[in-house]
Amino acid sequence: MFSVGDQVVHPMHGAGVIDGIVREKVAGVTQDYYVFKMPVGGLLLKIPIASTQAVGLRSVIPKAEAERLLSALPGLEVEQCGNWNKRYRDNLVRMKSGDLYEVARVIKCLMTRDSRRGLSTGERKMLHTARQILLSELVLAEQARYEEMEARVDRAILPRAGEEAYTQGGSL
């Protein structure tokens, strides 16, 4: 069980903080909910405490693990499937896994593809979501600024790519 103030990760939304615990009645059933708030973007979710394991809610990785992940980014291998539909489904499964290395693979795959051929609207949205998931957790784990972490990840994933393509004012 988490407490107010704990830093946690939702697999499909990224990292945030338990802002509160509330008891509410929904559809005739009263249960306790975590109030999950993301510092970046201000998203607020209510997650039933009884289903946190099924949702995949977990603690933010420690700083040492974040550093290992950042070091591993340049060497991550990615598959370049030509079939858009299969690639999209495979990437969605990776993102839902909650595994940051799998999320990083999605980002690397899509950034590489974008630098060579461009992305469809669906893949561009997926890239944006995957980057939010990864960056939000790394920002909390490293206690760093979002822009600083974004630049580090971009340099590690595509060392030759211009950072401006993926920063706040770029193509996402």
mmCIF file of C-alpha atoms in Angstrom:
data_model
loop_
_atom_site.group_PDB
_atom_site.id
_atom_site.type_symbol
_atom_site.label_atom_id
_atom_site.label_comp_id
_atom_site.label_asym_id
_atom_site.label_seq_id
_atom_site.Cartn_x
_atom_site.Cartn_y
_atom_site.Cartn_z
ATOM 1 C CA MET A 1 0.000 0.000 0.000
ATOM 2 C CA PHE A 2 1.168 3.496 -0.837
ATOM 3 C CA SER A 3 0.958 6.604 1.319
ATOM 4 C CA VAL A 4 0.311 10.254 0.568
ATOM 5 C CA GLY A 5 3.513 11.749 -0.858
ATOM 6 C CA ASP A 6 4.825 8.486 -2.348
ATOM 7 C CA GLN A 7 6.231 8.718 -5.865
ATOM 8 C CA VAL A 8 4.610 6.056 -8.043
ATOM 9 C CA VAL A 9 4.315 5.084 -11.705
ATOM 10 C CA HIS A 10 1.182 4.284 -13.663
ATOM 11 C CA PRO A 11 2.209 2.148 -16.687
ATOM 12 C CA MET A 12 0.195 4.150 -19.233
ATOM 13 C CA HIS A 13 0.470 7.649 -17.752
ATOM 14 C CA GLY A 14 3.939 7.855 -16.227
ATOM 15 C CA ALA A 15 5.223 8.945 -12.849
ATOM 16 C CA GLY A 16 3.541 11.106 -10.276
ATOM 17 C CA VAL A 17 2.775 11.473 -6.596
ATOM 18 C CA ILE A 18 0.039 10.080 -4.382
ATOM 19 C CA ASP A 19 -1.691 13.359 -3.583
ATOM 20 C CA GLY A 20 -4.365 11.902 -1.337
ATOM 21 C CA ILE A 21 -6.517 8.921 -0.429
ATOM 22 C CA VAL A 22 -10.268 9.327 -0.693
ATOM 23 C CA ARG A 23 -13.326 7.148 -0.105
ATOM 24 C CA GLU A 24 -15.995 7.484 -2.777
ATOM 25 C CA LYS A 25 -19.153 5.757 -3.845
ATOM 26 C CA VAL A 26 -19.181 4.891 -7.563
ATOM 27 C CA ALA A 27 -21.967 2.832 -9.181
ATOM 28 C CA GLY A 28 -23.292 1.946 -5.729
ATOM 29 C CA VAL A 29 -19.939 0.623 -4.486
ATOM 30 C CA THR A 30 -17.912 2.493 -1.859
ATOM 31 C CA GLN A 31 -14.150 2.057 -2.057
ATOM 32 C CA ASP A 32 -10.893 3.833 -1.364
ATOM 33 C CA TYR A 33 -8.969 5.542 -4.159
ATOM 34 C CA TYR A 34 -5.460 6.899 -4.535
ATOM 35 C CA VAL A 35 -5.478 10.422 -5.928
ATOM 36 C CA PHE A 36 -2.560 10.280 -8.374
ATOM 37 C CA LYS A 37 -1.155 13.601 -9.584
ATOM 38 C CA MET A 38 1.448 14.031 -12.306
ATOM 39 C CA PRO A 39 3.733 17.021 -11.730
ATOM 40 C CA VAL A 40 4.221 17.510 -15.486
ATOM 41 C CA GLY A 41 0.924 18.327 -17.162
ATOM 42 C CA GLY A 42 -1.095 18.218 -13.935
ATOM 43 C CA LEU A 43 -3.030 15.034 -14.798
ATOM 44 C CA LEU A 44 -5.137 13.849 -11.864
ATOM 45 C CA LEU A 45 -6.355 10.235 -11.676
ATOM 46 C CA LYS A 46 -8.293 8.322 -9.066
ATOM 47 C CA ILE A 47 -7.105 4.721 -8.900
ATOM 48 C CA PRO A 48 -9.030 2.164 -6.822
ATOM 49 C CA ILE A 49 -6.661 0.927 -4.118
ATOM 50 C CA ALA A 50 -8.012 -2.617 -4.507
ATOM 51 C CA SER A 51 -6.907 -2.731 -8.156
ATOM 52 C CA THR A 52 -3.452 -1.134 -7.956
ATOM 53 C CA GLN A 53 -1.735 -4.454 -8.608
ATOM 54 C CA ALA A 54 -3.901 -5.166 -11.653
ATOM 55 C CA VAL A 55 -3.263 -1.645 -12.958
ATOM 56 C CA GLY A 56 0.486 -2.099 -12.440
ATOM 57 C CA LEU A 57 1.024 0.845 -10.099
ATOM 58 C CA ARG A 58 4.564 0.679 -8.701
ATOM 59 C CA SER A 59 7.176 2.810 -6.963
ATOM 60 C CA VAL A 60 9.519 5.056 -8.961
ATOM 61 C CA ILE A 61 12.866 3.383 -9.676
ATOM 62 C CA PRO A 62 15.840 4.412 -7.530
ATOM 63 C CA LYS A 63 18.405 6.872 -8.900
ATOM 64 C CA ALA A 64 21.008 4.124 -9.439
ATOM 65 C CA GLU A 65 18.568 2.190 -11.660
ATOM 66 C CA ALA A 66 17.759 5.369 -13.583
ATOM 67 C CA GLU A 67 21.478 5.848 -14.251
ATOM 68 C CA ARG A 68 21.783 2.217 -15.451
ATOM 69 C CA LEU A 69 18.870 2.771 -17.823
ATOM 70 C CA LEU A 70 20.338 5.997 -19.206
ATOM 71 C CA SER A 71 23.663 4.217 -19.766
ATOM 72 C CA ALA A 72 21.913 1.349 -21.547
ATOM 73 C CA LEU A 73 19.912 3.541 -23.964
ATOM 74 C CA PRO A 74 22.547 3.812 -26.725
ATOM 75 C CA GLY A 75 22.932 0.023 -26.888
ATOM 76 C CA LEU A 76 19.241 -0.929 -26.826
ATOM 77 C CA GLU A 77 18.360 -3.072 -29.797
ATOM 78 C CA VAL A 78 15.057 -2.448 -31.538
ATOM 79 C CA GLU A 79 13.134 -4.344 -34.169
ATOM 80 C CA GLN A 80 12.234 -2.468 -37.336
ATOM 81 C CA CYS A 81 9.124 -4.274 -38.549
ATOM 82 C CA GLY A 82 7.857 -2.873 -41.836
ATOM 83 C CA ASN A 83 4.209 -3.652 -41.105
ATOM 84 C CA TRP A 84 2.755 -0.571 -39.380
ATOM 85 C CA ASN A 85 -0.098 -2.434 -37.697
ATOM 86 C CA LYS A 86 2.135 -5.156 -36.209
ATOM 87 C CA ARG A 87 4.736 -2.588 -35.083
ATOM 88 C CA TYR A 88 2.009 -0.499 -33.409
ATOM 89 C CA ARG A 89 0.534 -3.506 -31.557
ATOM 90 C CA ASP A 90 3.982 -4.726 -30.447
ATOM 91 C CA ASN A 91 4.897 -1.252 -29.201
ATOM 92 C CA LEU A 92 1.603 -0.933 -27.320
ATOM 93 C CA VAL A 93 2.284 -4.228 -25.505
ATOM 94 C CA ARG A 94 5.766 -2.951 -24.584
ATOM 95 C CA MET A 95 4.337 0.279 -23.178
ATOM 96 C CA LYS A 96 1.636 -1.487 -21.152
ATOM 97 C CA SER A 97 4.278 -3.762 -19.590
ATOM 98 C CA GLY A 98 5.404 -0.959 -17.274
ATOM 99 C CA ASP A 99 9.035 -1.952 -17.924
ATOM 100 C CA LEU A 100 11.062 1.206 -18.566
ATOM 101 C CA TYR A 101 13.518 -0.639 -20.802
ATOM 102 C CA GLU A 102 10.603 -1.729 -23.017
ATOM 103 C CA VAL A 103 9.245 1.830 -23.085
ATOM 104 C CA ALA A 104 12.735 3.047 -24.060
ATOM 105 C CA ARG A 105 12.768 0.494 -26.898
ATOM 106 C CA VAL A 106 9.484 1.926 -28.176
ATOM 107 C CA ILE A 107 10.969 5.424 -28.107
ATOM 108 C CA LYS A 108 14.159 4.349 -29.842
ATOM 109 C CA CYS A 109 12.241 2.402 -32.502
ATOM 110 C CA LEU A 110 9.920 5.307 -33.263
ATOM 111 C CA MET A 111 12.602 8.024 -33.110
ATOM 112 C CA THR A 112 14.794 5.992 -35.470
ATOM 113 C CA ARG A 113 11.897 5.420 -37.851
ATOM 114 C CA ASP A 114 10.920 9.097 -37.683
ATOM 115 C CA SER A 115 14.453 10.196 -38.567
ATOM 116 C CA ARG A 116 14.416 7.909 -41.641
ATOM 117 C CA ARG A 117 10.836 7.881 -42.930
ATOM 118 C CA GLY A 118 8.581 9.906 -40.704
ATOM 119 C CA LEU A 119 5.739 8.611 -38.534
ATOM 120 C CA SER A 120 2.024 8.237 -38.955
ATOM 121 C CA THR A 121 -0.209 10.282 -36.676
ATOM 122 C CA GLY A 122 -0.855 7.217 -34.474
ATOM 123 C CA GLU A 123 2.847 6.451 -34.089
ATOM 124 C CA ARG A 124 3.654 10.112 -33.420
ATOM 125 C CA LYS A 125 1.075 10.092 -30.592
ATOM 126 C CA MET A 126 2.526 6.825 -29.264
ATOM 127 C CA LEU A 127 6.030 8.329 -29.311
ATOM 128 C CA HIS A 128 4.794 11.345 -27.367
ATOM 129 C CA THR A 129 3.098 9.103 -24.767
ATOM 130 C CA ALA A 130 6.127 6.809 -24.431
ATOM 131 C CA ARG A 131 8.419 9.816 -23.948
ATOM 132 C CA GLN A 132 6.093 11.184 -21.236
ATOM 133 C CA ILE A 133 6.114 7.835 -19.430
ATOM 134 C CA LEU A 134 9.915 7.508 -19.524
ATOM 135 C CA LEU A 135 10.782 11.132 -18.861
ATOM 136 C CA SER A 136 8.323 11.594 -15.993
ATOM 137 C CA GLU A 137 9.882 8.687 -14.109
ATOM 138 C CA LEU A 138 13.472 9.682 -14.839
ATOM 139 C CA VAL A 139 12.766 13.259 -13.713
ATOM 140 C CA LEU A 140 11.492 12.027 -10.336
ATOM 141 C CA ALA A 141 14.194 9.358 -9.944
ATOM 142 C CA GLU A 142 17.030 11.745 -10.798
ATOM 143 C CA GLN A 143 15.395 14.821 -9.199
ATOM 144 C CA ALA A 144 16.219 16.661 -12.420
ATOM 145 C CA ARG A 145 14.530 19.279 -14.577
ATOM 146 C CA TYR A 146 12.322 17.931 -17.371
ATOM 147 C CA GLU A 147 14.231 19.736 -20.150
ATOM 148 C CA GLU A 148 17.582 18.456 -18.861
ATOM 149 C CA MET A 149 16.359 14.851 -18.756
ATOM 150 C CA GLU A 150 14.729 15.193 -22.167
ATOM 151 C CA ALA A 151 18.021 16.319 -23.725
ATOM 152 C CA ARG A 152 19.946 13.462 -22.037
ATOM 153 C CA VAL A 153 17.505 10.852 -23.325
ATOM 154 C CA ASP A 154 17.498 12.297 -26.856
ATOM 155 C CA ARG A 155 21.317 12.331 -27.006
ATOM 156 C CA ALA A 156 21.499 8.758 -25.704
ATOM 157 C CA ILE A 157 18.880 7.359 -28.089
ATOM 158 C CA LEU A 158 19.902 9.117 -31.309
ATOM 159 C CA PRO A 159 23.306 10.680 -30.724
ATOM 160 C CA ARG A 160 23.442 12.293 -34.172
ATOM 161 C CA ALA A 161 19.869 13.575 -34.220
ATOM 162 C CA GLY A 162 19.332 17.246 -33.562
ATOM 163 C CA GLU A 163 17.886 17.727 -30.085
ATOM 164 C CA GLU A 164 15.531 20.393 -31.357
ATOM 165 C CA ALA A 165 13.432 17.791 -33.204
ATOM 166 C CA TYR A 166 12.196 16.242 -29.957
ATOM 167 C CA THR A 167 12.231 19.019 -27.411
ATOM 168 C CA GLN A 168 9.295 21.068 -26.165
ATOM 169 C CA GLY A 169 9.034 23.273 -29.256
ATOM 170 C CA GLY A 170 9.810 20.488 -31.724
ATOM 171 C CA SER A 171 7.729 18.115 -33.778
ATOM 172 C CA LEU A 172 5.869 16.481 -30.912
#
